[in-house]
Structures are given as structure tokens and as C-alpha cells.
Short mmCIF file of C-alpha atoms in Angstrom, two decimals:
data_model
loop_
_atom_site.label_atom_id
_atom_site.label_comp_id
_atom_site.label_asym_id
_atom_site.label_seq_id
_atom_site.Cartn_x
_atom_site.Cartn_y
_atom_site.Cartn_z
CA MET A 1 9.10 -3.01 -17.47
CA LYS A 2 12.52 -3.95 -16.14
CA ILE A 3 11.20 -3.89 -12.54
CA LYS A 4 8.13 -5.88 -13.50
CA TYR A 5 10.24 -8.66 -14.36
CA LEU A 6 12.66 -8.44 -11.38
CA ALA A 7 9.48 -8.65 -9.11
CA LEU A 8 8.32 -11.64 -11.10
CA GLY A 9 12.04 -13.18 -10.76
CA LEU A 10 11.78 -12.82 -6.88
CA ALA A 11 8.38 -14.54 -6.88
CA ALA A 12 9.85 -17.29 -8.99
CA CYS A 13 13.03 -17.65 -6.46
CA ALA A 14 10.71 -17.79 -3.38
CA PHE A 15 8.85 -20.33 -4.74
CA THR A 16 11.74 -22.53 -5.49
CA ALA A 17 13.13 -22.11 -1.81
CA PRO A 18 12.47 -25.19 0.40
CA VAL A 19 8.70 -25.47 1.16
CA ALA A 20 9.44 -25.82 4.73
CA ALA A 21 11.07 -22.21 5.00
CA GLN A 22 7.97 -20.57 3.01
CA GLU A 23 5.15 -18.78 4.53
CA VAL A 24 2.48 -18.36 2.25
CA THR A 25 -0.54 -15.94 3.05
CA GLY A 26 -3.39 -14.42 0.79
CA ASN A 27 -6.20 -11.77 1.68
CA VAL A 28 -9.48 -10.74 0.14
CA ALA A 29 -11.20 -7.52 0.88
CA LEU A 30 -14.36 -5.64 0.28
CA GLY A 31 -14.47 -2.04 1.04
CA SER A 32 -16.96 1.04 0.15
CA ASP A 33 -14.20 2.62 -1.46
CA TYR A 34 -10.45 2.38 -2.33
CA VAL A 35 -8.50 5.36 -0.91
CA PHE A 36 -4.84 5.77 -1.89
CA ARG A 37 -2.95 8.53 -0.29
CA GLY A 38 -6.10 10.29 0.29
CA ILE A 39 -7.43 10.06 -3.43
CA THR A 40 -10.26 7.85 -4.32
CA GLN A 41 -8.96 5.32 -6.86
CA THR A 42 -12.64 3.92 -7.36
CA ASP A 43 -14.69 7.67 -8.03
CA GLY A 44 -16.08 7.01 -4.49
CA GLY A 45 -17.62 3.49 -5.21
CA PRO A 46 -16.98 0.09 -3.68
CA ALA A 47 -13.94 -1.68 -4.39
CA ILE A 48 -12.93 -5.52 -4.14
CA SER A 49 -9.28 -6.48 -3.78
CA GLY A 50 -7.19 -9.73 -3.00
CA GLY A 51 -3.74 -11.07 -3.04
CA PHE A 52 -1.15 -13.20 -1.81
CA ASP A 53 2.42 -13.12 -0.41
CA VAL A 54 5.39 -15.57 0.09
CA GLU A 55 7.95 -15.08 2.76
CA ALA A 56 11.09 -16.94 3.34
CA GLU A 57 13.82 -16.10 5.83
CA GLY A 58 12.90 -12.39 5.73
CA PHE A 59 12.50 -12.12 1.89
CA HIS A 60 8.92 -11.49 0.95
CA VAL A 61 7.41 -11.11 -2.68
CA GLY A 62 3.57 -10.74 -3.37
CA VAL A 63 0.96 -9.82 -5.76
CA TRP A 64 -1.98 -7.74 -5.07
CA GLY A 65 -5.17 -6.68 -7.37
CA SER A 66 -7.96 -4.17 -6.85
CA SER A 67 -11.08 -3.02 -8.77
CA VAL A 68 -10.34 0.78 -10.06
CA ASP A 69 -12.51 3.54 -11.90
CA PHE A 70 -10.64 6.30 -13.34
CA SER A 71 -13.67 7.61 -15.38
CA ASP A 72 -12.08 5.80 -18.58
CA ASP A 73 -11.77 1.94 -19.45
CA THR A 74 -9.48 1.21 -16.73
CA THR A 75 -10.96 -1.15 -14.29
CA MET A 76 -8.01 -3.01 -12.51
CA GLU A 77 -4.81 -2.17 -10.63
CA LEU A 78 -2.00 -4.86 -10.11
CA ASP A 79 0.86 -4.45 -7.90
CA LEU A 80 3.89 -6.82 -7.84
CA TYR A 81 6.15 -6.36 -4.76
CA GLY A 82 9.36 -7.72 -3.40
CA GLY A 83 11.19 -7.00 -0.49
CA TYR A 84 13.33 -7.65 2.65
CA ALA A 85 12.35 -7.37 6.50
CA PHE A 86 14.80 -7.42 9.20
CA SER A 87 15.33 -6.20 12.75
CA GLY A 88 17.89 -4.50 14.58
CA ALA A 89 18.93 -2.17 17.45
CA GLY A 90 15.06 -2.65 18.82
CA PHE A 91 13.84 -1.43 15.44
CA ASP A 92 12.19 -3.34 12.69
CA TYR A 93 13.03 -2.43 9.05
CA ASP A 94 11.60 -3.25 5.54
CA ILE A 95 12.75 -2.05 2.02
CA GLY A 96 11.76 -3.43 -1.30
CA VAL A 97 10.26 -2.23 -4.40
CA ILE A 98 6.59 -2.11 -5.96
CA TYR A 99 5.40 -2.22 -9.77
CA TYR A 100 2.12 -0.51 -10.00
CA ALA A 101 0.18 -1.85 -13.26
CA TYR A 102 -3.13 -0.93 -15.08
CA PRO A 103 -3.56 -4.00 -17.34
CA ASP A 104 -6.69 -2.83 -19.06
CA SER A 105 -5.70 1.01 -19.15
CA PRO A 106 -6.60 2.88 -22.47
CA SER A 107 -3.33 4.99 -21.95
CA ALA A 108 -0.89 4.59 -24.92
CA GLY A 109 2.44 3.09 -23.99
CA GLY A 110 1.11 2.32 -20.57
CA ASP A 111 2.18 5.52 -18.92
CA GLN A 112 -0.25 5.15 -15.78
CA ASN A 113 2.26 2.29 -15.04
CA PHE A 114 4.90 3.28 -12.50
CA VAL A 115 7.43 1.72 -10.13
CA GLU A 116 8.32 2.98 -6.30
CA PHE A 117 11.30 2.03 -3.88
CA TYR A 118 10.72 2.23 -0.42
CA GLY A 119 12.21 1.85 3.15
CA GLY A 120 10.65 1.59 6.14
CA ILE A 121 11.23 1.45 9.87
CA GLY A 122 8.96 0.39 12.99
CA ARG A 123 9.32 0.27 16.78
CA SER A 124 6.64 -0.51 19.66
CA PHE A 125 7.10 1.58 22.54
CA GLY A 126 5.05 -0.29 25.23
CA PRO A 127 1.27 -0.34 24.08
CA VAL A 128 1.96 2.00 21.04
CA GLY A 129 3.13 0.85 17.77
CA TRP A 130 5.03 3.56 15.18
CA ASP A 131 6.13 3.24 11.73
CA ALA A 132 7.42 5.75 9.19
CA LYS A 133 8.23 5.14 5.58
CA LEU A 134 9.61 6.85 2.55
CA SER A 135 8.64 5.81 -0.84
CA TYR A 136 10.25 7.11 -4.32
CA SER A 137 9.25 7.00 -7.89
CA PRO A 138 11.89 8.23 -10.49
CA GLU A 139 8.62 8.52 -12.78
CA PHE A 140 5.38 8.61 -11.22
CA TYR A 141 1.84 7.80 -12.60
CA GLY A 142 1.17 9.36 -15.69
CA GLU A 143 4.78 9.80 -16.49
CA THR A 144 4.68 12.85 -14.24
CA GLY A 145 8.48 12.81 -13.33
CA GLN A 146 10.36 12.05 -9.75
CA ALA A 147 7.76 11.71 -6.90
CA TRP A 148 8.36 11.20 -3.04
CA TYR A 149 5.98 9.80 -0.22
CA LEU A 150 6.58 10.10 3.16
CA GLU A 151 4.06 8.77 5.78
CA THR A 152 4.20 8.08 9.44
CA GLY A 153 1.62 6.64 11.97
CA LEU A 154 1.04 5.46 15.44
CA GLY A 155 -1.35 2.76 16.68
CA MET A 156 -2.43 0.89 19.75
CA GLU A 157 -4.80 -1.81 21.07
CA VAL A 158 -7.49 0.24 23.16
CA PHE A 159 -9.76 -2.75 23.88
CA ASP A 160 -9.44 -6.59 23.72
CA GLY A 161 -9.40 -6.93 19.85
CA ILE A 162 -9.94 -3.21 18.90
CA SER A 163 -7.45 -0.81 17.79
CA VAL A 164 -7.15 2.63 16.77
CA ASP A 165 -4.60 4.49 14.46
CA GLY A 166 -3.79 7.60 12.89
CA ARG A 167 -1.49 8.54 10.11
CA ILE A 168 -0.15 11.35 7.91
CA GLY A 169 1.50 11.67 4.57
CA ALA A 170 3.25 13.85 2.47
CA SER A 171 3.24 13.59 -1.45
CA ARG A 172 5.80 15.91 -3.45
CA PHE A 173 6.43 15.92 -6.64
CA ASP A 174 9.56 17.53 -8.35
CA ASP A 175 8.39 18.16 -11.84
CA VAL A 176 4.68 19.36 -11.16
CA PRO A 177 4.85 22.66 -9.10
CA GLY A 178 1.72 22.98 -6.91
CA ALA A 179 0.80 19.65 -6.95
CA ASP A 180 2.20 18.91 -3.45
CA TYR A 181 -0.23 17.88 -0.73
CA GLU A 182 -0.69 16.44 2.69
CA ASP A 183 -3.26 13.28 3.59
CA TYR A 184 -4.51 12.14 6.99
CA GLN A 185 -6.30 9.31 8.18
CA LEU A 186 -7.65 7.74 11.54
CA GLY A 187 -8.94 4.56 11.73
CA VAL A 188 -10.56 1.76 14.14
CA SER A 189 -10.24 -1.69 13.39
CA GLY A 190 -10.66 -5.41 14.98
CA THR A 191 -12.05 -8.80 14.08
CA VAL A 192 -15.24 -10.59 13.76
CA PHE A 193 -16.25 -14.31 13.65
CA GLY A 194 -12.71 -15.10 14.51
CA ASN A 195 -10.91 -14.04 11.60
CA VAL A 196 -12.88 -11.60 9.66
CA GLY A 197 -11.31 -8.11 9.83
CA TRP A 198 -13.30 -4.88 9.55
CA ASP A 199 -11.91 -1.41 9.44
CA LEU A 200 -13.45 2.14 9.74
CA ARG A 201 -11.37 4.78 8.34
CA TYR A 202 -11.85 8.62 8.02
CA HIS A 203 -9.37 10.31 5.01
CA ASP A 204 -8.89 13.93 4.40
CA LEU A 205 -6.59 15.97 2.26
CA SER A 206 -4.53 19.25 2.71
CA ASP A 207 -5.19 20.88 -0.45
CA GLY A 208 -9.27 20.86 -0.21
CA GLY A 209 -9.92 17.32 -1.42
CA ASP A 210 -13.42 15.68 -0.52
CA GLU A 211 -13.42 13.85 2.86
CA SER A 212 -14.21 10.02 2.92
CA LEU A 213 -15.11 7.55 5.65
CA VAL A 214 -14.44 4.21 4.29
CA VAL A 215 -15.49 0.76 5.97
CA THR A 216 -13.65 -2.48 4.67
CA PHE A 217 -13.99 -5.82 5.56
CA SER A 218 -11.31 -8.61 4.77
CA GLN A 219 -10.57 -11.94 5.38
CA SER A 220 -6.96 -13.49 5.75
CA PHE A 221 -5.96 -17.23 4.83
CA GLY A 222 -2.97 -19.28 5.17
CA ASP A 223 -1.43 -17.63 8.29
#
């Protein structure tokens, strides 16, 4: 819970910074599924999501929510996050913390809620963009103990306004033997009508989980 209040505190600090130094953006999206690290969060059904972000002098805070379906009474995921982005030696960096909350979870004590700390790095090599990110949770979803997630990906624009990308991620669970797995995704994305984003993405898992093809339409505002 301390991390939750930390994220809220960072958000309060951002809103009290000089208005001219702030950049406020928002987003809404509708997808045919919500897939998190290769696993559906909506039982294969559609999801609606949205949030907003505030950035000032490299610091950023935000909130994002999505519909979920865990085959119980849980219907919503709410994420609070904050971090700091900077550049050096030709690379871009981002460090921060995310608190994942499920406000209407029927789980006693809220043990579905968890926090992650992350560090990311990225760089452009001509037309190709590369990034990698390591996330660590001291007590992952369902109070399953320490968990790590390492991901990396490449992306590039292949036509005017059309981009392709590929990603791979590895989930590791210190206290759950045999639960480790890898996830893969390939996507193509672009925009229509000026600022409506679209994304078509294929997901697969290393442990024999279900493959999925997800289409998402999104709208950003404020940037």
C-alpha cells in the first residue's frame, strides 16, 4: 500500500509544478482482447481502457484503467505509476514503479494487487528502434512471491505511417517452480483519420497457452 500512496504523491507533486512545464496527455482504447505478457485478462473477450499522463522535466506520473474478466467478480484493473526518463550516451532510459490494483476484487485482503519496479533502455539504429526493460515485483499477483519480467523488442516504419514490431518476454517466478514461461508478439500498427491509432497483434506462449490475434483502436489527446 505504501507504493500506492507514493504514486499518488508523485501525481500531486506533478500537478503543483508550474503549468507551463507540464505536458498532459490522455488516451482511450477499445480492443478485441486485453493480453498481458501473453495471457488474456478478459477471458478472450473485448476490453475498453483509458488513462492520462503528466510529464514535467523528465518526471512522469499517470493512471490507467482497463476492464478485465477473471471469471470472478473482478471487472477492473487500475494502474498508478510514476518514473523518470532521461537520455545519455546515445541511449534513452526510464526508471519507475507501477502499482497494479483491482478495486472490486473479491479476494480477501486484496492479494491480487501488486507492485513492480522497472528499468528500461532504448535506442534508434537508423530506421530501427530497439528497447529492453526489466521489471521486478517483490510480491507478485496472488501473493506468489518474487517475480521478474525481462522483455525486449525491435520496431521500424515500413511504409509512410505504418510500423511493424516484434517482442519477446520472459517471466520468472522465484517461489513457483515450473511456472516460468516466455511470450512472443508480432504487430503492425498505424493511424487513420489523422489521429486514430490501430494495432493488429499476434501473441503466443512457450508453455502451450492459447495463441491470440488482437485488434485495437485507440485515440490520444492532449499531445
